[in-house]
Coordinates of N, CA and C in Angstrom, one line a residue:
X1 N -12.1 -16.5 23.2 CA -10.8 -15.8 21.9 C -11.5 -15.5 21.1
X2 N -11.2 -14.4 20.2 CA -11.8 -13.9 19.0 C -11.8 -14.3 18.1
X3 N -13.1 -14.7 17.1 CA -13.0 -15.2 16.2 C -13.1 -14.6 14.9
X4 N -13.2 -13.4 14.5 CA -13.7 -13.0 13.5 C -12.7 -12.6 13.0
X5 N -12.9 -11.7 12.0 CA -11.6 -11.1 10.9 C -10.7 -10.2 11.7
X6 N -9.4 -10.8 11.6 CA -8.5 -9.6 12.2 C -7.9 -8.4 11.0
X7 N -7.7 -7.2 10.9 CA -6.9 -6.6 10.3 C -5.8 -6.1 11.0
X8 N -4.8 -6.2 10.3 CA -3.5 -5.4 10.7 C -3.3 -4.2 10.3
X9 N -2.3 -3.2 10.7 CA -1.8 -2.3 10.3 C -0.7 -1.2 10.4
X10 N 0.5 -0.8 9.5 CA 1.1 0.1 10.4 C 2.4 -0.3 10.1
X11 N 3.1 0.0 9.1 CA 4.6 0.1 8.3 C 5.2 -1.2 7.8
X12 N 3.9 -2.4 7.3 CA 4.1 -3.2 6.5 C 4.5 -3.1 5.0
X13 N 5.6 -3.8 4.6 CA 5.7 -3.8 3.2 C 5.1 -5.2 2.7
X14 N 5.1 -5.4 1.6 CA 4.8 -6.2 0.8 C 5.0 -7.6 1.1
X15 N 6.5 -7.6 1.5 CA 6.6 -9.0 2.2 C 6.4 -9.5 3.5
X16 N 6.4 -8.3 4.2 CA 6.0 -8.5 5.8 C 4.4 -9.0 6.2
X17 N 3.7 -8.4 4.8 CA 2.3 -8.4 5.1 C 2.1 -10.1 4.4
X18 N 2.2 -10.3 3.6 CA 2.5 -11.4 3.2 C 2.6 -12.9 4.6
X19 N 4.1 -12.4 5.3 CA 4.5 -13.3 5.9 C 3.5 -13.3 7.3
X20 N 2.9 -11.8 7.7 CA 1.8 -11.7 8.9 C 0.8 -12.9 8.3
X21 N 0.0 -12.6 7.2 CA -1.0 -13.4 6.7 C -1.0 -14.9 7.0
X22 N 0.4 -15.4 5.7 CA 0.8 -16.8 6.3 C 0.6 -17.2 7.5
X23 N 1.1 -16.6 8.4 CA 1.6 -16.9 10.1 C 0.3 -17.5 10.6
X24 N -0.8 -16.5 9.7 CA -2.1 -16.9 10.6 C -2.0 -15.4 11.5
X25 N -1.5 -14.7 11.7 CA -1.4 -13.4 12.8 C -2.1 -12.3 12.8
X26 N -2.5 -12.3 11.2 CA -3.9 -11.4 10.7 C -4.4 -11.9 9.3
X27 N -5.7 -11.9 9.2 CA -6.6 -11.8 8.1 C -6.1 -11.1 6.8
X28 N -6.2 -10.0 7.2 CA -5.8 -9.0 5.7 C -4.8 -7.7 6.2
X29 N -4.0 -7.1 5.5 CA -3.5 -6.1 6.0 C -3.9 -4.8 5.5
X30 N -3.8 -3.8 6.0 CA -4.1 -2.2 5.6 C -2.9 -1.5 5.1
X31 N -3.1 -1.2 3.9 CA -1.7 -0.3 3.5 C -2.2 1.3 3.3
X32 N -2.3 2.1 4.0 CA -2.7 3.5 3.8 C -1.8 4.4 3.5
X33 N -0.6 4.7 3.9 CA 0.6 5.5 3.5 C 0.7 5.0 1.7
X34 N 0.9 3.7 2.0 CA 1.8 2.9 0.7 C 0.1 3.3 -0.8
X35 N -0.7 3.4 -0.3 CA -2.0 3.1 -1.4 C -1.9 4.8 -1.3
X36 N -1.3 5.5 -0.5 CA -1.6 7.2 -1.2 C -1.0 7.3 -2.1
X37 N 0.3 6.8 -2.3 CA 1.4 6.9 -3.5 C 1.3 6.2 -4.5
X38 N 0.8 5.4 -4.2 CA 0.8 4.1 -5.5 C -0.7 3.4 -5.5
X39 N -1.3 4.6 -6.3 CA -2.6 4.2 -6.5 C -3.3 2.7 -7.5
X40 N -1.9 2.2 -7.7 CA -2.0 0.8 -8.4 C -1.4 -0.1 -7.8
X41 N -1.5 -0.1 -6.3 CA -0.8 -0.7 -5.3 C -0.9 -2.3 -5.6
X42 N -2.2 -2.4 -5.9 CA -2.9 -3.8 -6.0 C -1.6 -4.5 -7.0
X43 N -1.6 -3.9 -8.4 CA -0.8 -4.1 -9.0 C 0.5 -4.4 -9.1
X44 N 1.1 -3.3 -8.3 CA 2.4 -3.3 -8.3 C 2.5 -4.5 -6.8
X45 N 1.8 -4.7 -5.7 CA 2.2 -6.2 -5.5 C 2.3 -7.3 -5.7
X46 N 1.3 -7.6 -7.0 CA 0.9 -8.5 -8.0 C 2.6 -8.6 -8.6
X47 N 3.2 -7.6 -9.4 CA 4.1 -7.6 -10.2 C 5.5 -7.3 -9.3
X48 N 5.3 -7.3 -7.8 CA 6.5 -7.2 -7.1 C 7.4 -6.3 -7.9
X49 N 6.5 -4.8 -8.3 CA 7.1 -3.6 -8.9 C 7.6 -2.5 -7.9
X50 N 8.6 -1.7 -7.9 CA 8.9 -0.8 -7.3 C 8.1 -0.3 -6.7
X51 N 7.9 0.6 -5.8 CA 7.1 1.7 -5.3 C 7.3 3.1 -5.7
X52 N 6.3 4.0 -5.3 CA 7.0 5.7 -4.9 C 6.5 5.7 -3.7
X53 N 7.7 6.5 -3.5 CA 7.8 7.2 -1.9 C 7.0 8.2 -1.8
X54 N 6.1 7.9 -0.4 CA 5.5 8.7 -0.1 C 6.0 10.1 0.5
X55 N 5.2 11.0 0.3 CA 5.8 12.4 0.7 C 4.7 12.7 2.1
X56 N 5.3 12.5 3.3 CA 4.1 12.7 4.7 C 4.0 14.1 4.5
X57 N 5.0 15.3 4.2 CA 4.7 16.7 4.3 C 3.2 17.1 3.2
X58 N 2.9 16.0 2.7 CA 1.5 16.6 1.8 C 0.4 16.0 2.4
X59 N 0.4 15.2 3.3 CA -0.3 14.3 3.5 C -1.5 15.3 4.2
X60 N -1.6 16.2 5.0 CA -2.7 16.9 5.3 C -2.5 18.4 4.8
X61 N -2.4 18.8 3.8 CA -2.7 19.7 2.7 C -3.7 20.0 2.3
X62 N -4.4 21.4 2.3 CA -5.4 22.2 1.7 C -5.3 21.8 -0.2
X63 N -4.2 21.5 -0.5 CA -3.8 21.7 -1.9 C -4.7 20.1 -2.2
X64 N -5.9 20.4 -3.1 CA -6.3 19.0 -3.7 C -5.8 17.9 -4.7
X65 N -4.6 18.6 -4.9 CA -4.1 17.9 -6.1 C -2.3 17.3 -5.5
X66 N -1.7 18.1 -4.7 CA -0.6 17.4 -5.0 C -0.3 17.1 -3.1
X67 N 0.5 15.5 -3.5 CA 0.5 14.9 -2.9 C -1.2 13.7 -2.6
X68 N -2.0 13.9 -3.1 CA -2.8 13.0 -3.2 C -3.3 12.3 -4.6
X69 N -2.8 13.5 -5.8 CA -3.6 12.6 -7.3 C -2.3 12.7 -8.1
X70 N -1.2 12.9 -7.5 CA -0.3 13.3 -8.4 C 1.1 12.4 -8.7
X71 N 0.6 11.1 -8.0 CA 1.5 9.9 -8.0 C 1.3 8.9 -8.9
X72 N 2.2 8.7 -9.5 CA 2.3 8.3 -11.4 C 2.0 6.7 -10.9
X73 N 1.2 6.3 -11.7 CA 1.0 4.9 -12.4 C 1.9 4.3 -12.7
X74 N 2.0 2.6 -12.7 CA 3.2 2.1 -13.5 C 2.9 2.7 -15.1
X75 N 3.9 2.6 -15.8 CA 3.9 2.7 -16.8 C 3.9 1.5 -17.4
X76 N 3.0 1.3 -18.7 CA 3.0 0.2 -19.6 C 3.8 -1.0 -19.7
X77 N 4.9 -0.3 -19.8 CA 6.3 -1.3 -20.1 C 6.4 -2.1 -19.0
X78 N 6.1 -1.6 -17.8 CA 6.2 -2.4 -16.5 C 5.6 -3.1 -16.0
X79 N 4.2 -3.5 -16.7 CA 3.2 -4.3 -16.7 C 3.0 -5.6 -16.9
X80 N 4.1 -5.7 -18.2 CA 4.1 -7.3 -18.8 C 5.2 -8.0 -17.9

């Protein structure tokens, strides 16, 4: 049996990722699309803050800004 580190990815919410790791079905969870839309995803997960919705149509565009660097961070008031 495999005894190394196992990473799962694809469609996980914060809650489902926590459950997956707690059950021992994975050692860590990958959040690709959510990270694109939430540059502060770790903080949002820590605070259980709302997430920005990603716009799939901007994932593979030639524009270096739209859909990659224009997603907002949490504002200071929501971090306390």
